[in-house]
Coordinates of N, CA and C in Angstrom, one line a residue:
Chain D
M1071 N -54.2 -43.1 29.0 CA -53.0 -43.0 28.1 C -51.9 -42.1 28.7
F1072 N -50.7 -42.5 28.4 CA -49.6 -41.7 28.9 C -48.8 -41.1 27.7
H1073 N -48.2 -40.0 28.0 CA -47.4 -39.3 27.0 C -46.0 -39.1 27.5
S1074 N -45.0 -39.7 26.7 CA -43.6 -39.6 27.0 C -42.9 -38.6 26.2
K1075 N -42.0 -37.8 26.8 CA -41.1 -36.9 26.1 C -39.7 -37.3 26.4
I1076 N -38.9 -37.6 25.4 CA -37.6 -38.2 25.6 C -36.6 -37.3 24.9
T1077 N -35.5 -37.1 25.6 CA -34.4 -36.3 25.1 C -33.1 -37.2 25.0
V1078 N -32.5 -37.3 23.9 CA -31.3 -38.1 23.7 C -30.2 -37.1 23.3
I1079 N -29.1 -37.1 24.1 CA -28.0 -36.1 23.7 C -26.7 -36.8 23.9
L1080 N -25.7 -36.4 23.1 CA -24.4 -36.9 23.2 C -23.8 -36.6 24.6
R1081 N -23.0 -37.6 25.1 CA -22.3 -37.3 26.4 C -21.4 -36.1 26.2
P1082 N -21.2 -35.4 27.3 CA -20.3 -34.2 27.2 C -18.9 -34.5 26.7
S1083 N -18.4 -35.7 27.0 CA -17.0 -36.0 26.6 C -16.9 -36.3 25.1
I1084 N -18.1 -36.5 24.4 CA -18.0 -36.9 23.0 C -18.1 -35.6 22.1
L1085 N -17.2 -35.6 21.1 CA -17.2 -34.4 20.2 C -18.4 -34.4 19.3
D1086 N -19.0 -33.3 19.1 CA -20.2 -33.1 18.3 C -20.0 -32.3 17.1
P1087 N -19.6 -32.9 16.0 CA -19.3 -32.2 14.8 C -20.5 -31.4 14.2
Q1088 N -21.7 -32.0 14.4 CA -22.9 -31.4 13.9 C -23.2 -30.1 14.7
G1089 N -23.0 -30.2 16.0 CA -23.1 -29.0 16.8 C -22.1 -27.9 16.4
K1090 N -20.8 -28.3 16.1 CA -19.8 -27.4 15.7 C -20.2 -26.6 14.4
A1091 N -20.8 -27.4 13.5 CA -21.2 -26.8 12.2 C -22.3 -25.8 12.4
V1092 N -23.3 -26.2 13.3 CA -24.4 -25.2 13.7 C -23.8 -24.0 14.3
E1093 N -22.8 -24.2 15.2 CA -22.2 -23.0 15.9 C -21.6 -22.1 14.9
H1094 N -20.9 -22.6 13.9 CA -20.3 -21.7 12.8 C -21.4 -21.0 12.1
A1095 N -22.5 -21.7 11.8 CA -23.7 -21.1 11.1 C -24.3 -19.9 11.9
I1096 N -24.4 -20.1 13.2 CA -24.9 -19.1 14.1 C -24.0 -17.9 14.1
H1097 N -22.7 -18.1 14.2 CA -21.7 -17.0 14.1 C -21.8 -16.3 12.8
S1098 N -22.0 -17.0 11.7 CA -22.2 -16.3 10.4 C -23.4 -15.4 10.4
L1099 N -24.4 -15.8 11.2 CA -25.6 -15.0 11.2 C -25.5 -13.8 12.2
G1100 N -24.3 -13.7 12.8 CA -24.1 -12.5 13.6 C -24.1 -12.7 15.1
S1101 N -24.4 -13.9 15.6 CA -24.4 -14.1 17.1 C -23.2 -14.8 17.6
A1102 N -22.1 -13.9 17.8 CA -20.8 -14.5 18.2 C -20.8 -14.9 19.6
S1103 N -21.9 -14.6 20.4 CA -21.9 -14.9 21.8 C -22.3 -16.4 22.1
V1104 N -22.7 -17.1 21.0 CA -23.1 -18.5 21.2 C -22.0 -19.5 21.1
H1105 N -21.9 -20.4 22.0 CA -20.8 -21.4 21.9 C -21.3 -22.7 22.5
N1106 N -20.5 -23.8 22.3 CA -20.8 -25.1 22.9 C -22.1 -25.6 22.5
V1107 N -22.4 -25.6 21.2 CA -23.7 -26.1 20.7 C -23.7 -27.6 20.6
R1108 N -24.7 -28.2 21.2 CA -24.8 -29.7 21.2 C -26.2 -30.1 20.6
M1109 N -26.1 -31.0 19.6 CA -27.4 -31.4 18.9 C -27.8 -32.7 19.4
G1110 N -29.1 -32.9 19.7 CA -29.6 -34.1 20.2 C -31.0 -34.4 19.5
K1111 N -31.6 -35.5 20.0 CA -32.9 -35.9 19.5 C -34.0 -35.6 20.5
H1112 N -35.2 -35.3 20.0 CA -36.3 -35.2 20.9 C -37.4 -36.1 20.4
I1113 N -37.9 -36.9 21.2 CA -39.0 -37.9 20.7 C -40.2 -37.8 21.7
E1114 N -41.3 -37.8 21.1 CA -42.6 -37.8 21.9 C -43.4 -39.0 21.4
L1115 N -44.0 -39.7 22.3 CA -44.9 -40.8 22.0 C -46.0 -41.0 23.0
D1116 N -47.0 -41.7 22.6 CA -48.1 -42.1 23.4 C -48.0 -43.5 23.8
I1117 N -48.4 -43.9 25.0 CA -48.4 -45.3 25.4 C -49.7 -45.6 26.1
D1118 N -50.3 -46.7 25.6 CA -51.5 -47.3 26.3 C -51.0 -48.2 27.4
A1119 N -51.1 -47.7 28.7 CA -50.6 -48.5 29.8 C -51.5 -48.3 30.9
A1120 N -51.6 -49.3 31.8 CA -52.5 -49.3 33.0 C -52.0 -48.3 34.0
T1121 N -50.6 -48.3 34.2 CA -50.1 -47.4 35.3 C -48.9 -46.6 34.7
K1122 N -48.5 -45.6 35.4 CA -47.4 -44.7 35.0 C -46.1 -45.6 35.1
Q1123 N -46.0 -46.4 36.1 CA -44.8 -47.3 36.2 C -44.6 -48.1 34.9
E1124 N -45.7 -48.7 34.4 CA -45.7 -49.5 33.2 C -45.3 -48.6 32.0
A1125 N -45.8 -47.4 31.9 CA -45.4 -46.5 30.8 C -44.0 -46.1 30.9
E1126 N -43.5 -45.9 32.1 CA -42.1 -45.6 32.3 C -41.2 -46.7 31.9
R1127 N -41.6 -48.0 32.2 CA -40.8 -49.2 31.8 C -40.7 -49.3 30.3
V1128 N -41.9 -49.1 29.6 CA -41.9 -49.2 28.1 C -41.0 -48.1 27.5
T1129 N -41.1 -46.9 28.1 CA -40.2 -45.8 27.6 C -38.8 -46.1 27.8
E1130 N -38.4 -46.5 28.9 CA -37.0 -46.8 29.3 C -36.5 -47.9 28.3
E1131 N -37.3 -48.9 28.1 CA -36.9 -50.0 27.2 C -36.7 -49.5 25.7
A1132 N -37.6 -48.6 25.3 CA -37.4 -48.0 23.9 C -36.1 -47.2 23.9
C1133 N -35.9 -46.5 24.9 CA -34.6 -45.7 24.9 C -33.4 -46.6 24.8
K1134 N -33.4 -47.6 25.7 CA -32.2 -48.5 25.7 C -32.0 -49.3 24.4
K1135 N -33.1 -49.8 23.9 CA -33.0 -50.6 22.7 C -32.9 -49.9 21.4
L1136 N -33.5 -48.6 21.3 CA -33.7 -48.0 20.0 C -33.2 -46.6 19.9
F1137 N -33.5 -45.8 20.9 CA -33.2 -44.3 20.7 C -31.8 -43.9 21.0
A1138 N -31.2 -44.5 22.1 CA -29.9 -44.0 22.6 C -28.9 -45.1 22.3
N1139 N -27.7 -44.6 21.9 CA -26.5 -45.4 21.9 C -25.8 -45.3 23.3
P1140 N -25.9 -46.4 24.1 CA -25.5 -46.2 25.5 C -24.0 -45.9 25.6
V1141 N -23.2 -46.1 24.6 CA -21.8 -45.8 24.7 C -21.5 -44.3 24.5
M1142 N -22.3 -43.6 23.7 CA -22.1 -42.2 23.4 C -23.1 -41.3 23.9
E1143 N -24.3 -41.8 24.2 CA -25.4 -40.8 24.4 C -26.1 -41.1 25.8
D1144 N -26.6 -40.0 26.4 CA -27.4 -40.0 27.6 C -28.8 -39.8 27.2
Y1145 N -29.8 -40.3 27.9 CA -31.2 -40.0 27.7 C -31.9 -39.6 29.0
L1146 N -32.9 -38.8 28.8 CA -33.8 -38.6 30.0 C -35.2 -38.4 29.4
F1147 N -36.2 -38.7 30.3 CA -37.5 -38.7 29.8 C -38.5 -38.3 30.9
T1148 N -39.6 -37.8 30.5 CA -40.7 -37.5 31.4 C -42.0 -38.3 30.9
V1149 N -42.8 -38.8 31.8 CA -44.0 -39.5 31.4 C -45.1 -38.8 32.2
E1150 N -46.2 -38.4 31.4 CA -47.3 -37.8 32.1 C -48.6 -38.4 31.6
E1151 N -49.6 -38.4 32.5 CA -50.9 -39.0 32.1 C -51.7 -38.0 31.3
R1152 N -52.4 -38.5 30.3 CA -53.3 -37.7 29.5 C -54.6 -38.4 29.4
T1153 N -55.6 -37.6 29.5 CA -57.0 -38.1 29.5 C -57.6 -38.0 28.1
Chain R
M1280 N -23.0 -16.5 32.3 CA -23.2 -17.3 31.1 C -24.6 -17.9 31.2
F1281 N -25.3 -18.1 30.1 CA -26.6 -18.7 30.1 C -26.6 -19.9 29.3
H1282 N -27.5 -20.9 29.7 CA -27.6 -22.1 29.0 C -29.0 -22.3 28.4
S1283 N -29.1 -22.5 27.1 CA -30.4 -22.6 26.5 C -30.7 -24.1 26.1
K1284 N -31.9 -24.6 26.3 CA -32.3 -25.9 25.8 C -33.5 -25.7 24.9
I1285 N -33.3 -26.1 23.7 CA -34.3 -25.8 22.6 C -34.9 -27.2 22.1
T1286 N -36.2 -27.2 22.0 CA -36.9 -28.4 21.4 C -37.6 -27.9 20.1
V1287 N -37.3 -28.6 19.0 CA -38.0 -28.3 17.7 C -38.8 -29.5 17.3
I1288 N -40.1 -29.4 17.1 CA -40.8 -30.6 16.7 C -41.9 -30.2 15.7
L1289 N -42.1 -31.2 14.8 CA -43.1 -31.0 13.7 C -44.5 -30.6 14.3
R1290 N -45.2 -29.7 13.7 CA -46.5 -29.4 14.1 C -47.4 -30.6 14.1
P1291 N -48.4 -30.7 15.0 CA -49.3 -31.9 15.1 C -49.9 -32.2 13.7
S1292 N -50.2 -31.2 12.9 CA -50.9 -31.5 11.6 C -50.0 -32.1 10.5
I1293 N -48.7 -32.0 10.8 CA -47.8 -32.5 9.7 C -47.4 -33.9 9.9
L1294 N -47.5 -34.7 8.8 CA -47.2 -36.1 8.9 C -45.7 -36.3 9.2
D1295 N -45.4 -37.3 10.0 CA -44.0 -37.5 10.5 C -43.6 -38.9 10.0
P1296 N -43.1 -39.1 8.8 CA -42.7 -40.4 8.3 C -41.6 -41.1 9.2
Q1297 N -40.7 -40.2 9.7 CA -39.6 -40.8 10.5 C -40.2 -41.4 11.8
G1298 N -41.1 -40.6 12.4 CA -41.8 -41.1 13.6 C -42.6 -42.4 13.3
K1299 N -43.2 -42.5 12.1 CA -43.9 -43.7 11.8 C -43.0 -44.9 11.7
A1300 N -41.8 -44.7 11.1 CA -40.8 -45.8 10.9 C -40.3 -46.2 12.3
V1301 N -40.1 -45.3 13.2 CA -39.7 -45.6 14.6 C -40.8 -46.4 15.3
E1302 N -42.0 -46.0 15.1 CA -43.2 -46.7 15.7 C -43.2 -48.1 15.3
H1303 N -43.0 -48.4 14.0 CA -43.0 -49.8 13.5 C -41.8 -50.5 14.1
A1304 N -40.7 -49.9 14.3 CA -39.5 -50.5 14.9 C -39.8 -50.9 16.4
I1305 N -40.5 -50.0 17.1 CA -40.8 -50.3 18.5 C -41.8 -51.5 18.5
H1306 N -42.8 -51.5 17.6 CA -43.7 -52.6 17.6 C -43.0 -53.9 17.3
S1307 N -42.0 -53.9 16.4 CA -41.2 -55.1 16.1 C -40.5 -55.6 17.3
L1308 N -40.1 -54.6 18.2 CA -39.4 -55.0 19.4 C -40.3 -55.5 20.5
G1309 N -41.6 -55.5 20.2 CA -42.6 -56.1 21.1 C -43.4 -55.1 22.0
S1310 N -43.3 -53.8 21.8 CA -44.1 -52.9 22.5 C -45.2 -52.3 21.7
A1311 N -46.3 -53.1 21.6 CA -47.4 -52.7 20.7 C -48.3 -51.6 21.3
S1312 N -48.0 -51.2 22.5 CA -48.8 -50.2 23.2 C -48.3 -48.8 22.8
V1313 N -47.2 -48.7 22.1 CA -46.7 -47.3 21.7 C -47.3 -46.9 20.4
H1314 N -47.7 -45.6 20.4 CA -48.2 -45.1 19.1 C -48.0 -43.6 19.1
N1315 N -48.3 -43.0 17.9 CA -48.2 -41.5 17.7 C -46.8 -41.0 18.0
V1316 N -45.7 -41.7 17.5 CA -44.4 -41.3 17.7 C -44.0 -40.1 16.8
R1317 N -43.4 -39.1 17.5 CA -43.0 -37.9 16.7 C -41.6 -37.6 17.0
M1318 N -40.8 -37.4 16.0 CA -39.4 -37.2 16.1 C -39.1 -35.7 16.0
G1319 N -38.2 -35.2 16.8 CA -37.8 -33.8 16.8 C -36.4 -33.6 17.1
K1320 N -36.0 -32.3 17.2 CA -34.6 -32.0 17.5 C -34.5 -31.4 18.9
H1321 N -33.4 -31.7 19.5 CA -33.1 -31.1 20.8 C -31.7 -30.4 20.7
I1322 N -31.6 -29.1 21.0 CA -30.4 -28.4 20.9 C -30.0 -27.7 22.2
E1323 N -28.8 -27.8 22.6 CA -28.4 -27.1 23.8 C -27.2 -26.2 23.4
L1324 N -27.2 -25.0 24.0 CA -26.1 -24.1 23.7 C -25.8 -23.1 24.8
D1325 N -24.6 -22.6 24.9 CA -24.2 -21.6 25.9 C -24.2 -20.2 25.2
I1326 N -24.6 -19.2 26.0 CA -24.6 -17.9 25.5 C -23.9 -16.9 26.5
D1327 N -23.0 -16.1 26.0 CA -22.4 -15.1 26.8 C -23.3 -13.9 26.7
A1328 N -24.1 -13.6 27.7 CA -25.0 -12.4 27.6 C -25.0 -11.7 29.0
A1329 N -25.3 -10.5 28.9 CA -25.4 -9.7 30.2 C -26.6 -10.0 31.0
T1330 N -27.7 -10.2 30.3 CA -29.0 -10.5 31.0 C -29.7 -11.7 30.4
K1331 N -30.6 -12.2 31.2 CA -31.4 -13.3 30.7 C -32.3 -12.9 29.4
Q1332 N -32.8 -11.7 29.5 CA -33.6 -11.2 28.3 C -32.7 -11.2 27.0
E1333 N -31.5 -10.8 27.1 CA -30.6 -10.8 26.0 C -30.3 -12.3 25.5
A1334 N -30.1 -13.2 26.5 CA -29.9 -14.6 26.1 C -31.1 -15.2 25.4
E1335 N -32.3 -14.8 25.9 CA -33.6 -15.3 25.3 C -33.7 -14.7 23.9
R1336 N -33.3 -13.5 23.7 CA -33.4 -12.9 22.4 C -32.6 -13.6 21.4
V1337 N -31.3 -13.9 21.8 CA -30.4 -14.6 20.9 C -30.9 -16.0 20.6
T1338 N -31.5 -16.7 21.6 CA -32.0 -18.0 21.4 C -33.2 -18.0 20.4
E1339 N -34.1 -17.1 20.7 CA -35.2 -16.9 19.8 C -34.8 -16.7 18.3
E1340 N -33.8 -15.8 18.2 CA -33.4 -15.5 16.8 C -32.8 -16.7 16.1
A1341 N -32.0 -17.5 16.9 CA -31.4 -18.7 16.3 C -32.5 -19.7 16.0
C1342 N -33.5 -19.8 16.8 CA -34.6 -20.7 16.5 C -35.3 -20.3 15.2
K1343 N -35.6 -19.0 15.1 CA -36.3 -18.5 13.9 C -35.5 -18.6 12.6
K1344 N -34.2 -18.2 12.7 CA -33.4 -18.2 11.5 C -32.8 -19.5 11.1
L1345 N -32.6 -20.4 12.1 CA -31.8 -21.6 11.8 C -32.4 -22.9 12.2
F1346 N -33.0 -23.0 13.4 CA -33.3 -24.3 13.9 C -34.7 -24.8 13.4
A1347 N -35.6 -23.9 13.4 CA -37.0 -24.3 13.1 C -37.5 -23.8 11.7
N1348 N -38.2 -24.7 11.0 CA -38.9 -24.3 9.8 C -40.3 -23.8 10.2
P1349 N -40.5 -22.5 10.2 CA -41.7 -21.9 10.7 C -43.0 -22.4 10.1
V1350 N -42.9 -23.0 8.9 CA -44.1 -23.5 8.2 C -44.5 -24.8 8.8
M1351 N -43.6 -25.6 9.2 CA -43.8 -27.0 9.6 C -43.5 -27.3 11.0
E1352 N -42.8 -26.5 11.7 CA -42.3 -26.9 13.0 C -42.6 -25.8 14.1
D1353 N -42.8 -26.3 15.3 CA -42.9 -25.5 16.5 C -41.6 -25.6 17.3
Y1354 N -41.3 -24.5 18.0 CA -40.1 -24.6 18.9 C -40.5 -24.1 20.3
L1355 N -39.8 -24.6 21.3 CA -39.9 -24.0 22.6 C -38.5 -24.1 23.2
F1356 N -38.2 -23.2 24.2 CA -36.9 -23.2 24.8 C -37.0 -22.7 26.2
T1357 N -36.0 -23.1 27.0 CA -35.8 -22.6 28.3 C -34.3 -22.0 28.4
V1358 N -34.2 -20.9 29.1 CA -32.9 -20.3 29.3 C -32.6 -20.2 30.8
E1359 N -31.5 -20.7 31.2 CA -31.1 -20.6 32.7 C -29.7 -20.1 32.8
E1360 N -29.5 -19.4 33.9 CA -28.2 -18.9 34.2 C -27.3 -19.9 34.8
R1361 N -26.0 -19.9 34.3 CA -25.0 -20.8 34.9 C -23.8 -20.1 35.3
T1362 N -23.3 -20.4 36.4 CA -22.2 -19.7 37.0 C -20.9 -20.4 36.6

C-alpha cells in the first residue's frame, strides 16, 4: 500500500482573499510580523498499487482531474510505501 | 525573513465526510484503488522575526489560536529562513 500527501496552493500571481482575511485575523490577535498568508489544500490518501510508479500515476491523475485547478493552482505530492 | 508551511488535518479518529465525498468522486473517475482520503488545510506565511525560534513561536501561536481546532485537528509546520 502507498500513502500520498498532496498540497494544492494558489499560484503566486493569483490574489488570495482568504489568505488576506486570515492575515488580518492574525494581526488582530497581536502578531503584526506575519504577512503574505496563502491558504491551500492538503490531501492524504491511500492507494493499493503494485509499484510506486503506479501510485504516483494515480495521484497525479487525481490532482489533474479533481484536486487542482490548473489555471490557478499548483500542486505537489509525495508518495511513500506503507506496510 | 522566515517562511512557515503549516498543515492542519483531522485526527485519524475523526470521521471526514469531505474526504469520503472526494473518495467517491475519485472512484467515479475510475481509480478504484484509492481509499482513506483525508482533507486538510495547507497554509503558508512569511514572518519578520529576528530568530528561527521567534518565528516558530509565532507560527505555533497562530496554529493554536486560529488554524487548528485542538479537539479535532492535528497540525505540523516547518519554518525556514529566506533571504
